[in-house]
XYZ file of C-alpha atoms in Angstrom:
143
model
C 12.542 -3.566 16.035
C 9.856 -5.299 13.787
C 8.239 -3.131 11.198
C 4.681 -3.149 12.675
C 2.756 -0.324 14.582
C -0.279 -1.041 16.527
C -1.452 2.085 18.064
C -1.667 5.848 16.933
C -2.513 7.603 20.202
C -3.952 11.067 19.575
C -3.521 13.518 22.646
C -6.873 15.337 22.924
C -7.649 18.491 25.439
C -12.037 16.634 26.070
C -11.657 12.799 25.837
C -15.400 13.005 25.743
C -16.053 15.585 22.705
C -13.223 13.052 21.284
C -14.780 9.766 21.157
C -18.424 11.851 19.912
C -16.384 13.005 16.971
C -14.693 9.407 16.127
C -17.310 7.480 16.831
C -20.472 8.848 16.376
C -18.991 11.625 13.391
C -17.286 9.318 11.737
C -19.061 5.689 12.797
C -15.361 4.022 14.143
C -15.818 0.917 16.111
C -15.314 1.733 19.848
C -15.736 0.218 22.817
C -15.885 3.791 24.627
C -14.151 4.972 27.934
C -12.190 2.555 29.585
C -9.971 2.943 32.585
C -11.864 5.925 34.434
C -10.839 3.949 37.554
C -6.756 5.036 37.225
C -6.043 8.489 37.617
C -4.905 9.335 34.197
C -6.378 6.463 33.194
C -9.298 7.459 30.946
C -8.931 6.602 27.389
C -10.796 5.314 24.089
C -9.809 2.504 21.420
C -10.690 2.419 18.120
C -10.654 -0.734 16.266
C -8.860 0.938 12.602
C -7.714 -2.595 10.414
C -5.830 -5.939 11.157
C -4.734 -5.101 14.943
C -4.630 -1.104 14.237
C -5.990 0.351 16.606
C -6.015 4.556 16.861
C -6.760 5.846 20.762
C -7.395 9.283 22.008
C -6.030 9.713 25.669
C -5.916 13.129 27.317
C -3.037 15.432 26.530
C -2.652 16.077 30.450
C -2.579 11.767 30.647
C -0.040 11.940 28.010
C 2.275 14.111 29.830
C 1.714 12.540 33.330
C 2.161 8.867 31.686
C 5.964 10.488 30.090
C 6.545 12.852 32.990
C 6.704 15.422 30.325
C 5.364 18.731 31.035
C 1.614 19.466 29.616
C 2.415 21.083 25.996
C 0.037 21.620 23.213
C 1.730 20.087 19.769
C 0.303 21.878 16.147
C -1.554 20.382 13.482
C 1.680 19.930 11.424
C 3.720 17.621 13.218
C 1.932 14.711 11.338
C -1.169 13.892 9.324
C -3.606 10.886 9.225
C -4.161 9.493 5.922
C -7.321 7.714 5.205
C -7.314 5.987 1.611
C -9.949 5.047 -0.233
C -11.369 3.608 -3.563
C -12.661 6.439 -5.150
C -13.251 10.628 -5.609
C -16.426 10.175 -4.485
C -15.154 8.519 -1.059
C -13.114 10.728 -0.692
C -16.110 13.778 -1.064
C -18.249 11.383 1.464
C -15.359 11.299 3.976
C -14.951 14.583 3.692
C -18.739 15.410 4.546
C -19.311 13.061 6.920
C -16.387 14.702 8.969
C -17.843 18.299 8.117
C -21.052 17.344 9.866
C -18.832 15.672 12.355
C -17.491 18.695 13.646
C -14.057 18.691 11.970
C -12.847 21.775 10.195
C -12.745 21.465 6.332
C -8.344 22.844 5.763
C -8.375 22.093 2.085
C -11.453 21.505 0.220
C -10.559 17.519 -1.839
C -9.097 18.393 -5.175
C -6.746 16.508 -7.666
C -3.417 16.306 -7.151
C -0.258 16.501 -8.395
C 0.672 12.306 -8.261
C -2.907 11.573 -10.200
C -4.789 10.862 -7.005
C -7.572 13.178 -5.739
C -7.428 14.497 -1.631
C -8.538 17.162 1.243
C -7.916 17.591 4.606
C -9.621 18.206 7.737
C -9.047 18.934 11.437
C -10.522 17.158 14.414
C -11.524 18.967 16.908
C -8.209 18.714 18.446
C -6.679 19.964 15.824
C -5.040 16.888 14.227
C -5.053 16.592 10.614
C -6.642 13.947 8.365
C -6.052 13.295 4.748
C -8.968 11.945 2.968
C -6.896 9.944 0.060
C -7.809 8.333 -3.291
C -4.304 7.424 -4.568
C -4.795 4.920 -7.858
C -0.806 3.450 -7.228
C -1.696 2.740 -3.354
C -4.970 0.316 -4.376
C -4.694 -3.628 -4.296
C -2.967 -4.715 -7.446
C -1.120 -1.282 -8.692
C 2.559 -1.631 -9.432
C 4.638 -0.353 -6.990
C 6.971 2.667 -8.001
């Protein structure tokens, strides 16, 4: 298997309440619902960085697509990290998904590795990381 992931697919309980939050909260590029026409069909793409893309498909979908049974997962079975340049991005993330409609988990503080972070839930309950990490910008030495 190469190294290389090209989707994160979120499983979301209102696909519409969904794509409001990621793309009108927090502005990512979407093309909005596509596939109504398939029964559990309906889902939203999110163009992230190089290829990345980040879709939110019905939990229900989800299950059908797996023939799993419909289960609810929790907030702690993994985060979303979101890294950028500075504090202060990291302060504007975190407002701009406030207003967005996300709940505030951990007010951004320093931490422990020198960087500077918060988190916040969706409205689905998955959790972000808003990240300025000085060793993860473009030309820090790896450690």
């Amino acid at each position: 298997m190469q190294p290389r992931i090209t989707v994160i697919t979120l499983g979301v309980e209102d696909l519409e309440r969904a794509v409001a939050f990621y793309r009108d909260g927090l502005g990512l590029p979407t093309n909005g619902i596509v596939g109504r026409e398939f029964e559990n069909g309906a889902v939203a793409f999110f163009d992230l960085q190089d290829g990345l893309k980040l879709a939110v498909w019905p939990r229900s979908s989800i299950a059908a697509d797996a023939g799993l049974p419909l289960r609810t997962g929790g907030s702690l079975e993994f985060t979303l990290g979101h890294n950028v340049m500075s504090k202060a991005e990291v302060d504007a993330v975190m407002q701009q998904a406030a207003k967005a409609g996300a709940t505030v988990v951990k007010t951004a503080a320093d931490t422990f590795y020198g960087g500077y972070a918060g988190y916040f839930m969706d409205p689905d309950g998955h959790l972000w990381e808003a990240i300025y990490n000085p060793q993860l910008l473009p030309g820090a030495e790896a450690a």
